[in-house]
Coordinates of C-alpha atoms and ligand atoms in Angstrom, one line a residue:
M1 CA 12.9 -7.4 -18.9
K2 CA 14.5 -4.4 -17.2
L3 CA 12.7 -2.5 -14.5
H4 CA 13.0 1.3 -14.6
I5 CA 11.8 3.4 -11.7
H6 CA 11.6 7.1 -11.0
D7 CA 14.1 7.8 -8.2
T8 CA 13.1 10.7 -6.0
L9 CA 16.8 11.4 -5.1
K10 CA 18.1 11.4 -8.7
R11 CA 14.9 13.0 -9.9
E12 CA 14.8 10.9 -13.0
K13 CA 13.7 7.5 -14.3
I14 CA 16.6 5.1 -14.1
E15 CA 17.2 1.4 -14.5
F16 CA 16.8 -0.6 -11.3
V17 CA 19.9 -2.7 -10.6
P18 CA 19.7 -4.5 -7.2
R19 CA 22.8 -4.8 -5.1
N20 CA 22.2 -8.6 -5.0
P21 CA 19.6 -10.0 -7.3
S22 CA 19.1 -13.0 -5.0
R23 CA 18.2 -10.7 -2.1
V24 CA 16.3 -7.7 -3.3
T25 CA 15.3 -5.5 -0.4
L26 CA 12.3 -3.2 -0.2
Y27 CA 11.2 -1.1 2.8
V28 CA 8.0 1.0 3.1
C29 CA 7.1 3.2 6.0
G30 CA 4.0 1.6 7.6
P31 CA 1.2 2.6 9.9
T32 CA 1.1 4.2 13.3
V33 CA -1.3 1.9 15.0
Y34 CA -3.6 4.0 17.2
S35 CA -6.7 4.1 14.9
Y36 CA -8.1 3.0 11.5
A37 CA -6.2 3.5 8.2
H38 CA -7.9 5.9 5.7
I39 CA -8.1 5.2 2.0
G40 CA -5.1 7.6 1.4
N41 CA -3.0 5.4 3.7
A42 CA -4.0 2.4 1.6
R43 CA -2.6 3.9 -1.6
P44 CA 1.1 3.2 -0.7
V45 CA 0.1 -0.3 0.5
V46 CA -1.5 -1.2 -2.8
V47 CA 1.1 0.5 -5.0
F48 CA 4.0 -1.1 -3.2
D49 CA 2.2 -4.4 -3.1
V50 CA 2.2 -4.3 -6.9
L51 CA 5.9 -3.5 -6.8
F52 CA 6.5 -6.4 -4.4
R53 CA 4.6 -8.8 -6.8
L54 CA 6.6 -7.5 -9.8
L55 CA 10.0 -7.9 -8.1
R56 CA 9.0 -11.4 -7.1
R57 CA 8.2 -12.1 -10.7
L58 CA 11.5 -10.6 -11.9
Y59 CA 13.9 -12.0 -9.3
G60 CA 12.0 -15.0 -7.9
E61 CA 9.7 -15.2 -4.9
A62 CA 12.4 -16.2 -2.4
S63 CA 14.7 -13.5 -3.5
V64 CA 12.6 -10.5 -2.4
V65 CA 12.5 -9.3 1.2
Y66 CA 9.8 -6.7 1.8
A67 CA 9.7 -5.0 5.2
R68 CA 6.9 -2.6 6.3
N69 CA 7.2 -1.4 9.9
I70 CA 4.6 -0.9 12.5
T71 CA 5.0 2.2 14.5
D72 CA 3.8 1.2 18.0
V73 CA 5.5 4.0 20.0
D74 CA 4.0 7.5 19.4
D75 CA 2.3 10.4 21.1
K76 CA -1.1 9.6 19.6
I77 CA -0.8 6.0 20.9
N78 CA 0.1 7.2 24.3
K79 CA -2.9 9.6 24.3
A80 CA -5.3 6.9 23.3
A81 CA -3.9 4.5 25.9
I82 CA -4.2 7.1 28.7
E83 CA -7.7 8.1 27.6
Q84 CA -8.9 4.4 27.6
G85 CA -6.9 3.5 30.7
V86 CA -5.1 0.6 29.0
D87 CA -1.6 -0.4 28.2
I88 CA -0.3 0.8 24.8
D89 CA -0.1 -2.9 23.7
V90 CA -3.9 -3.1 23.9
I91 CA -4.3 -0.3 21.4
T92 CA -1.4 -1.2 19.1
N93 CA -2.2 -5.0 18.9
K94 CA -5.8 -4.2 18.1
F95 CA -5.1 -1.7 15.4
A96 CA -2.2 -3.6 13.9
D97 CA -4.5 -6.6 13.5
I98 CA -7.3 -4.5 12.0
Y99 CA -4.8 -2.9 9.6
N100 CA -3.5 -6.3 8.4
Q101 CA -7.1 -7.6 7.9
D102 CA -8.2 -4.5 6.1
M103 CA -5.2 -4.5 3.8
A104 CA -5.6 -8.2 3.1
T105 CA -9.2 -7.3 1.9
L106 CA -7.5 -5.0 -0.6
G107 CA -5.5 -8.0 -1.9
A108 CA -2.2 -6.8 -0.4
L109 CA 0.2 -9.6 0.4
R110 CA 1.7 -9.6 3.9
P111 CA 5.2 -8.2 3.7
T112 CA 8.0 -10.6 4.5
L113 CA 8.9 -8.7 7.7
E114 CA 6.8 -6.4 9.9
P115 CA 9.2 -5.0 12.4
R116 CA 7.8 -3.1 15.4
V117 CA 9.5 -0.3 17.3
T118 CA 8.9 -1.9 20.7
H119 CA 10.7 -5.1 19.5
N120 CA 13.7 -3.2 18.1
M121 CA 14.6 -0.9 21.0
D122 CA 18.1 -2.4 21.2
A123 CA 18.8 -1.7 17.6
I124 CA 17.5 1.9 18.0
V125 CA 19.7 2.6 21.0
R126 CA 22.6 1.0 19.2
Q127 CA 22.2 3.2 16.2
I128 CA 21.9 6.3 18.3
G129 CA 25.1 5.3 20.1
D130 CA 26.9 4.9 16.7
L131 CA 25.8 8.4 15.8
V132 CA 26.9 9.9 19.1
G133 CA 30.2 8.0 18.8
G134 CA 30.8 9.3 15.3
G135 CA 30.2 12.9 16.3
H136 CA 26.9 13.1 14.4
A137 CA 24.7 13.5 17.4
Y138 CA 24.9 15.0 20.9
A139 CA 23.1 14.6 24.2
A140 CA 21.5 17.7 25.8
E141 CA 19.0 17.9 28.7
G142 CA 17.9 14.2 28.5
H143 CA 17.5 14.5 24.7
V144 CA 19.8 13.2 22.0
L145 CA 19.8 15.3 18.8
F146 CA 21.2 14.7 15.3
D147 CA 23.6 17.4 14.3
V148 CA 22.5 18.3 10.7
E149 CA 25.7 20.3 10.1
S150 CA 27.6 17.0 10.4
F151 CA 26.1 15.5 7.2
K152 CA 27.0 17.4 4.0
D153 CA 24.2 16.0 1.9
Y154 CA 21.4 16.9 4.4
G155 CA 18.5 18.3 2.3
R156 CA 19.5 16.5 -1.0
L157 CA 16.4 14.2 -1.1
S158 CA 13.9 17.0 -0.6
N159 CA 16.1 19.5 -2.6
R160 CA 16.4 22.1 0.1
S161 CA 19.5 23.8 1.4
L162 CA 20.2 23.9 5.1
D163 CA 20.5 27.7 4.9
D164 CA 17.0 28.0 3.5
M165 CA 15.6 25.6 6.0
I166 CA 17.2 27.6 8.9
A167 CA 16.0 30.9 7.4
G168 CA 12.5 29.4 7.1
A169 CA 12.3 27.9 10.6
R170 CA 9.6 29.9 12.4
V171 CA 8.9 27.5 15.3
E172 CA 10.3 28.3 18.6
V173 CA 13.7 26.6 18.8
A174 CA 14.4 24.4 21.9
P175 CA 17.3 26.0 23.8
Y176 CA 19.3 22.7 23.9
K177 CA 19.5 22.6 20.0
K178 CA 22.8 23.7 18.4
N179 CA 21.0 24.2 15.2
P180 CA 17.3 24.8 14.7
Q181 CA 17.2 21.9 12.2
D182 CA 18.7 19.4 14.5
F183 CA 16.1 16.7 15.2
V184 CA 15.4 14.4 18.1
L185 CA 16.8 10.9 18.2
W186 CA 15.9 10.2 21.9
K187 CA 13.8 12.2 24.4
P188 CA 12.6 11.8 27.9
S189 CA 9.1 10.3 28.3
K190 CA 6.4 12.3 29.9
P191 CA 4.9 11.1 33.2
G192 CA 2.7 8.1 32.6
E193 CA 4.2 7.3 29.2
P194 CA 6.1 4.1 28.4
V195 CA 9.8 4.4 29.0
W196 CA 12.9 2.5 27.9
E197 CA 16.5 2.6 29.3
S198 CA 19.3 4.2 27.4
P199 CA 22.8 5.5 28.0
W200 CA 21.3 9.1 27.8
G201 CA 18.7 8.5 30.4
P202 CA 15.3 6.8 30.4
G203 CA 13.0 7.9 27.6
R204 CA 11.8 6.9 24.1
P205 CA 13.0 7.2 20.5
G206 CA 12.0 10.0 18.1
W207 CA 10.1 8.9 15.0
H208 CA 12.8 9.1 12.3
I209 CA 15.3 6.9 14.0
E210 CA 13.0 3.9 14.2
C211 CA 13.0 3.3 10.4
S212 CA 16.8 3.7 9.9
A213 CA 17.5 1.5 12.9
M214 CA 15.0 -1.2 11.9
I215 CA 16.3 -1.2 8.4
E216 CA 19.8 -1.7 9.5
A217 CA 18.9 -4.4 12.0
N218 CA 16.3 -6.3 9.8
L219 CA 17.4 -5.8 6.2
G220 CA 21.0 -4.6 6.4
L221 CA 22.4 -1.5 4.7
P222 CA 22.1 -0.3 2.1
I223 CA 18.7 -1.5 1.0
D224 CA 17.6 -1.4 -2.6
I225 CA 14.3 0.5 -2.6
H226 CA 12.7 2.7 0.1
G227 CA 9.1 3.8 -0.4
G228 CA 6.3 5.8 1.1
G229 CA 3.9 8.7 0.4
H230 CA 5.5 11.9 -0.9
D231 CA 4.6 13.7 2.4
L232 CA 7.4 11.6 4.0
I233 CA 10.2 13.0 1.8
F234 CA 10.8 15.8 4.3
P235 CA 11.6 15.6 7.1
H236 CA 11.1 11.8 7.6
H237 CA 13.1 10.3 4.8
E238 CA 15.6 13.2 4.7
N239 CA 16.4 12.4 8.4
E240 CA 16.4 8.6 7.8
I241 CA 19.2 9.1 5.2
A242 CA 21.2 11.3 7.5
Q243 CA 21.0 8.7 10.3
G244 CA 21.5 5.6 8.2
V245 CA 24.5 7.0 6.3
C246 CA 26.2 8.6 9.3
A247 CA 25.6 5.6 11.6
Q248 CA 27.8 3.6 9.3
H249 CA 30.5 6.3 9.2
R250 CA 29.8 6.7 5.5
H251 CA 29.2 9.8 3.4
D252 CA 27.1 8.9 0.4
D253 CA 23.3 8.9 0.2
A254 CA 23.3 5.6 -1.7
D255 CA 24.8 3.9 1.4
Y256 CA 21.3 4.0 2.9
S257 CA 18.9 3.3 0.1
R258 CA 19.9 2.9 -3.5
Y259 CA 16.5 4.0 -4.9
W260 CA 13.6 6.1 -3.5
M261 CA 10.0 5.9 -4.6
H262 CA 7.1 8.1 -3.4
N263 CA 3.4 7.9 -4.2
G264 CA 1.3 10.9 -4.9
F265 CA -1.6 11.9 -2.6
L266 CA -5.2 10.8 -2.7
T267 CA -7.8 13.5 -2.5
F268 CA -11.5 13.1 -1.8
E269 CA -13.7 14.8 -4.3
G270 CA -11.1 17.4 -5.0
D271 CA -10.3 18.2 -1.3
K272 CA -7.5 17.1 0.9
M273 CA -8.6 14.2 3.2
S274 CA -8.6 15.6 6.7
K275 CA -10.4 15.2 9.9
S276 CA -11.2 19.0 10.0
L277 CA -13.0 18.7 6.7
G278 CA -14.9 15.6 7.9
N279 CA -14.1 13.8 4.7
V280 CA -11.8 11.0 6.0
K281 CA -12.9 7.7 4.4
L282 CA -11.7 4.7 6.5
V283 CA -10.8 1.5 4.7
H284 CA -12.5 -0.4 7.5
D285 CA -15.8 1.3 6.7
L286 CA -15.5 1.4 2.9
I287 CA -14.9 -2.4 2.6
K288 CA -18.4 -2.9 4.1
E289 CA -19.9 -1.1 1.2
V290 CA -17.5 -1.8 -1.7
P291 CA -15.6 -5.0 -2.5
G292 CA -12.0 -4.8 -1.7
E293 CA -11.0 -5.5 -5.2
V294 CA -12.9 -2.5 -6.5
I295 CA -11.0 -0.3 -4.1
R296 CA -7.7 -1.9 -5.2
L297 CA -8.4 -1.4 -8.8
A298 CA -9.5 2.2 -8.2
L299 CA -6.2 2.8 -6.4
L300 CA -4.3 1.4 -9.3
S301 CA -6.2 3.4 -11.9
A302 CA -3.9 6.4 -11.8
H303 CA -0.1 6.3 -12.0
Y304 CA 1.3 6.1 -8.5
R305 CA 3.3 9.3 -8.7
G306 CA 0.4 11.5 -9.7
P307 CA -2.6 12.6 -7.6
L308 CA -5.7 10.4 -7.4
D309 CA -9.1 11.9 -6.7
W310 CA -11.5 9.5 -4.9
T311 CA -15.1 10.0 -6.1
G312 CA -18.3 8.1 -6.3
D313 CA -17.9 8.0 -10.1
L314 CA -14.5 6.4 -9.7
I315 CA -16.0 3.6 -7.6
S316 CA -18.9 3.0 -9.9
Q317 CA -16.8 3.0 -13.0
T318 CA -14.3 0.6 -11.4
R319 CA -17.1 -1.7 -10.3
S320 CA -18.4 -1.9 -13.9
R321 CA -14.9 -2.5 -15.1
L322 CA -14.5 -5.5 -12.8
D323 CA -18.0 -6.7 -13.7
G324 CA -16.8 -6.7 -17.3
L325 CA -13.6 -8.6 -16.6
Y326 CA -15.3 -11.2 -14.3
G327 CA -18.1 -11.4 -16.9
T328 CA -15.5 -12.5 -19.5
L329 CA -14.1 -15.0 -17.0
R330 CA -17.5 -16.4 -16.2
K331 CA -18.1 -17.2 -19.9
V332 CA -15.0 -19.3 -19.9
K333 CA -15.3 -20.8 -16.4
D334 CA -15.1 -24.3 -17.7
V335 CA -12.1 -23.7 -19.9
A336 CA -8.9 -25.1 -18.5
I337 CA -5.8 -22.9 -17.9
H338 CA -2.2 -23.7 -17.9
D339 CA 1.0 -22.1 -16.7
V340 CA 2.1 -19.2 -18.9
V341 CA 4.5 -16.4 -18.5
V342 CA 3.0 -13.0 -17.8
P343 CA 2.2 -11.4 -21.2
A344 CA 5.0 -9.0 -22.2
A345 CA 2.8 -6.0 -22.7
V346 CA 1.7 -6.0 -19.1
M347 CA 5.3 -6.6 -17.8
E348 CA 6.6 -3.8 -20.0
A349 CA 4.0 -1.4 -18.6
L350 CA 4.8 -2.3 -15.0
C351 CA 8.5 -2.3 -15.7
D352 CA 8.1 1.3 -16.9
D353 CA 8.0 2.9 -13.5
L354 CA 5.0 0.9 -12.4
N355 CA 2.6 2.2 -15.1
T356 CA -0.5 0.6 -13.8
P357 CA -3.0 2.5 -16.0
R358 CA -1.2 1.1 -19.0
A359 CA -1.1 -2.4 -17.5
L360 CA -4.9 -2.2 -16.8
A361 CA -5.5 -1.2 -20.4
E362 CA -3.5 -4.2 -21.5
L363 CA -5.6 -6.3 -19.1
S364 CA -8.7 -5.2 -21.0
A365 CA -7.1 -6.1 -24.3
L366 CA -6.3 -9.6 -22.9
A367 CA -10.0 -9.9 -21.8
K368 CA -11.1 -9.0 -25.3
A369 CA -8.8 -11.7 -26.7
V370 CA -10.7 -14.2 -24.5
E371 CA -14.0 -13.0 -25.9
V372 CA -13.0 -13.2 -29.6
A373 CA -11.0 -16.5 -29.3
E374 CA -12.3 -18.9 -32.0
S375 CA -11.1 -22.3 -30.8
D376 CA -10.9 -24.0 -27.4
T377 CA -7.1 -23.9 -27.6
A378 CA -7.1 -20.2 -28.3
R379 CA -9.7 -19.6 -25.5
S380 CA -7.6 -21.6 -23.0
M381 CA -4.5 -19.7 -24.0
A382 CA -6.2 -16.3 -23.8
K383 CA -7.8 -17.1 -20.4
S384 CA -4.4 -18.2 -19.1
N385 CA -2.8 -15.0 -20.3
L386 CA -5.5 -12.9 -18.7
L387 CA -5.2 -14.6 -15.3
A388 CA -1.4 -14.5 -15.3
A389 CA -1.4 -10.8 -16.1
A390 CA -4.0 -10.1 -13.5
G391 CA -2.0 -12.0 -10.9
V392 CA 0.9 -9.5 -11.0
L393 CA -1.6 -6.8 -10.3
G394 CA -3.3 -8.8 -7.6
L395 CA -6.6 -8.8 -9.4
L396 CA -9.2 -11.4 -10.7
Q397 CA -8.1 -13.9 -8.1
Q398 CA -11.6 -15.0 -7.1
D399 CA -14.1 -17.3 -8.7
A400 CA -16.2 -15.4 -11.3
D401 CA -19.5 -16.8 -10.1
A402 CA -18.7 -15.8 -6.5
W403 CA -17.8 -12.3 -7.7
F404 CA -21.3 -11.8 -9.1
T405 CA -23.2 -13.3 -6.2
A406 CA -21.1 -11.8 -3.4
G407 CA -23.2 -10.0 -0.9
A408 CA -26.2 -12.3 -1.4
D409 CA -27.0 -14.6 1.5
E410 CA -27.7 -18.3 1.1
D411 CA -31.5 -18.0 1.2
L412 CA -31.5 -15.3 -1.5
S413 CA -29.2 -17.4 -3.7
A414 CA -31.3 -20.5 -3.3
R415 CA -34.5 -18.5 -4.1
V416 CA -33.0 -16.9 -7.2
E417 CA -31.6 -20.2 -8.5
S418 CA -35.0 -21.9 -8.1
L419 CA -36.8 -19.0 -9.8
I420 CA -34.3 -19.2 -12.7
A421 CA -35.0 -22.9 -13.0
E422 CA -38.8 -22.3 -13.0
R423 CA -38.3 -19.6 -15.6
I424 CA -36.3 -21.9 -17.9
A425 CA -39.1 -24.5 -17.5
A426 CA -41.8 -21.9 -18.4
R427 CA -39.9 -20.8 -21.4
A428 CA -39.4 -24.4 -22.6
A429 CA -43.1 -24.8 -22.3
K430 CA -43.5 -21.6 -24.3
N431 CA -45.5 -20.2 -21.3
W432 CA -44.4 -16.6 -22.0
P433 CA -46.6 -14.8 -19.4
E434 CA -45.4 -17.1 -16.7
A435 CA -41.7 -16.6 -17.8
D436 CA -42.3 -12.8 -17.6
R437 CA -43.9 -13.0 -14.2
I438 CA -41.0 -14.9 -12.8
R439 CA -38.6 -12.4 -14.3
K440 CA -40.4 -9.6 -12.5
E441 CA -40.3 -11.6 -9.3
I442 CA -36.5 -12.0 -9.6
D443 CA -36.3 -8.3 -10.4
A444 CA -38.1 -7.4 -7.2
L445 CA -35.5 -9.4 -5.3
G446 CA -32.9 -6.8 -6.5
V447 CA -31.3 -9.3 -8.9
D448 CA -30.4 -8.9 -12.5
V449 CA -30.5 -12.0 -14.7
M450 CA -28.2 -12.3 -17.7
D451 CA -29.3 -14.8 -20.4
S452 CA -26.6 -16.4 -22.5
P453 CA -26.5 -19.4 -24.9
T454 CA -25.1 -21.6 -22.1
G455 CA -27.9 -20.7 -19.6
A456 CA -28.7 -17.8 -17.2
T457 CA -26.5 -16.2 -14.7
W458 CA -27.3 -13.5 -12.1
K459 CA -25.9 -10.7 -10.0
L460 CA -27.2 -8.3 -7.4
K461 CA -28.3 -5.0 -8.9
G462 CA -25.9 -2.1 -8.5
G463 CA -23.5 -4.3 -6.7
V464 CA -21.5 -7.3 -7.4
Ligands
LIG1 P1 0.8 8.1 8.2 O1 0.1 7.1 9.1 O2 0.2 9.4 8.1 O3 2.3 8.1 8.5 O4 0.7 7.5 6.7 C1 1.0 6.2 6.3 C2 1.3 6.2 4.9 O5 0.2 6.7 4.1 C3 2.5 7.1 4.5 O6 3.3 6.4 3.5 C4 1.9 8.3 4.0 O7 2.8 9.0 3.1 C5 0.7 7.8 3.3 N1 -0.4 8.7 3.1 C6 -1.0 9.4 4.1 N2 -2.1 10.2 3.6 C7 -2.1 9.9 2.3 C8 -2.9 10.4 1.2 N3 -4.0 11.2 1.4 N4 -2.7 9.9 -0.1 C9 -1.7 9.0 -0.3 N5 -0.8 8.6 0.7 C10 -1.0 9.0 1.9
LIG2 ZN1 9.9 5.6 7.9

């Protein structure tokens, strides 16, 4: 099956052809680790996790190399370190660990590589050196700047002309810049900030150079797919292309990344998520209230390129949707499964520019097939298909019983199980008032009981 993706640079949906099908490379810009990630930051993580899973399915697990960087040099990190009187490592290690744990709760696989800026300083200095050597960058007053006039395609990704950008530049231009659009590759550190040696004086790298240098050093150029949120198109990705292409003394955009994918933005109840509006939802907090899988499915409920509005309704509808799917799986929990290929309808949806809403609709159809299967063989086949399809989406990976009882402590579980047994005994003895009384007692524990021909199961009310 052929994968088609919408390429931001070509502005159309095109067939994906990797440079080398036995080493498919994907890079996504990762977090700046000075604080907790918000739910908007989790959107690219979950979207590109599905792409990673799909590529592994298409080309083989060992053939896909996915890198997501960790930005551990940044003004906000320096500020937090100074405020707390600690080394930057204390901040960055803490938040990198929290980030990885939180994203794992959303079912995201660890990328193959997680390069950090502080571990790649040699590669960064080397790439800046290549740019200076090739006449694409110049040193001035302790800074090194990229000369945008030296790259003819500057502005192609974001579809802006250099002349318009210059005309629109309102910010005060630093006197050492030849052109207002020239951007920083290296700059002096302020007193008290971490500092690294370079041929242009001690200092630290600019933000954009870290990605192009880490890509060159860790994946090799050009890569197949570069991703991130659409806010990164300009200036970050525009600058990455300029650096990555020119450092190799090449001229063509495709010499950096062959395809570009950008996810749309997540809003919160119609508004931009921002600290000033006080509506920033942190993944770390949300996962204490909502199962990670609900968050994951909600993030996949809209097509990745479009906007996604995060609301209470979205969460409750997604919860019910997962209750339905796990409810189906619980009915067939004793049915054996076998290895099957992922059903074509789901693969087709995902291969059509990662159409997750369509893939999720197909998942519901596969669940329906489990419900209506008339023989053990058909049920086993249908269950296998459902689980295989859900696997590419990173869904339905937990035990169905555990899904429904998650959040209940051991004491509550034991109490509910014993009440259910008592109720079964009361009903067997046709003692209806006693059976009713027990049902009310269970109800008062905040638990719903679902009767079925094979016995009774339960879940926490309003939750899972
Ligand atoms: P940042 O830490 O701001 O560089 O963001 C990390 C990643 O999250 C980048 O790929 C951003 O494009 C993405 N991102 C940030 N805010 C949102 C949002 N509200 N919706 C979707 N993606 C976002
Ligand atoms: Zn980047």
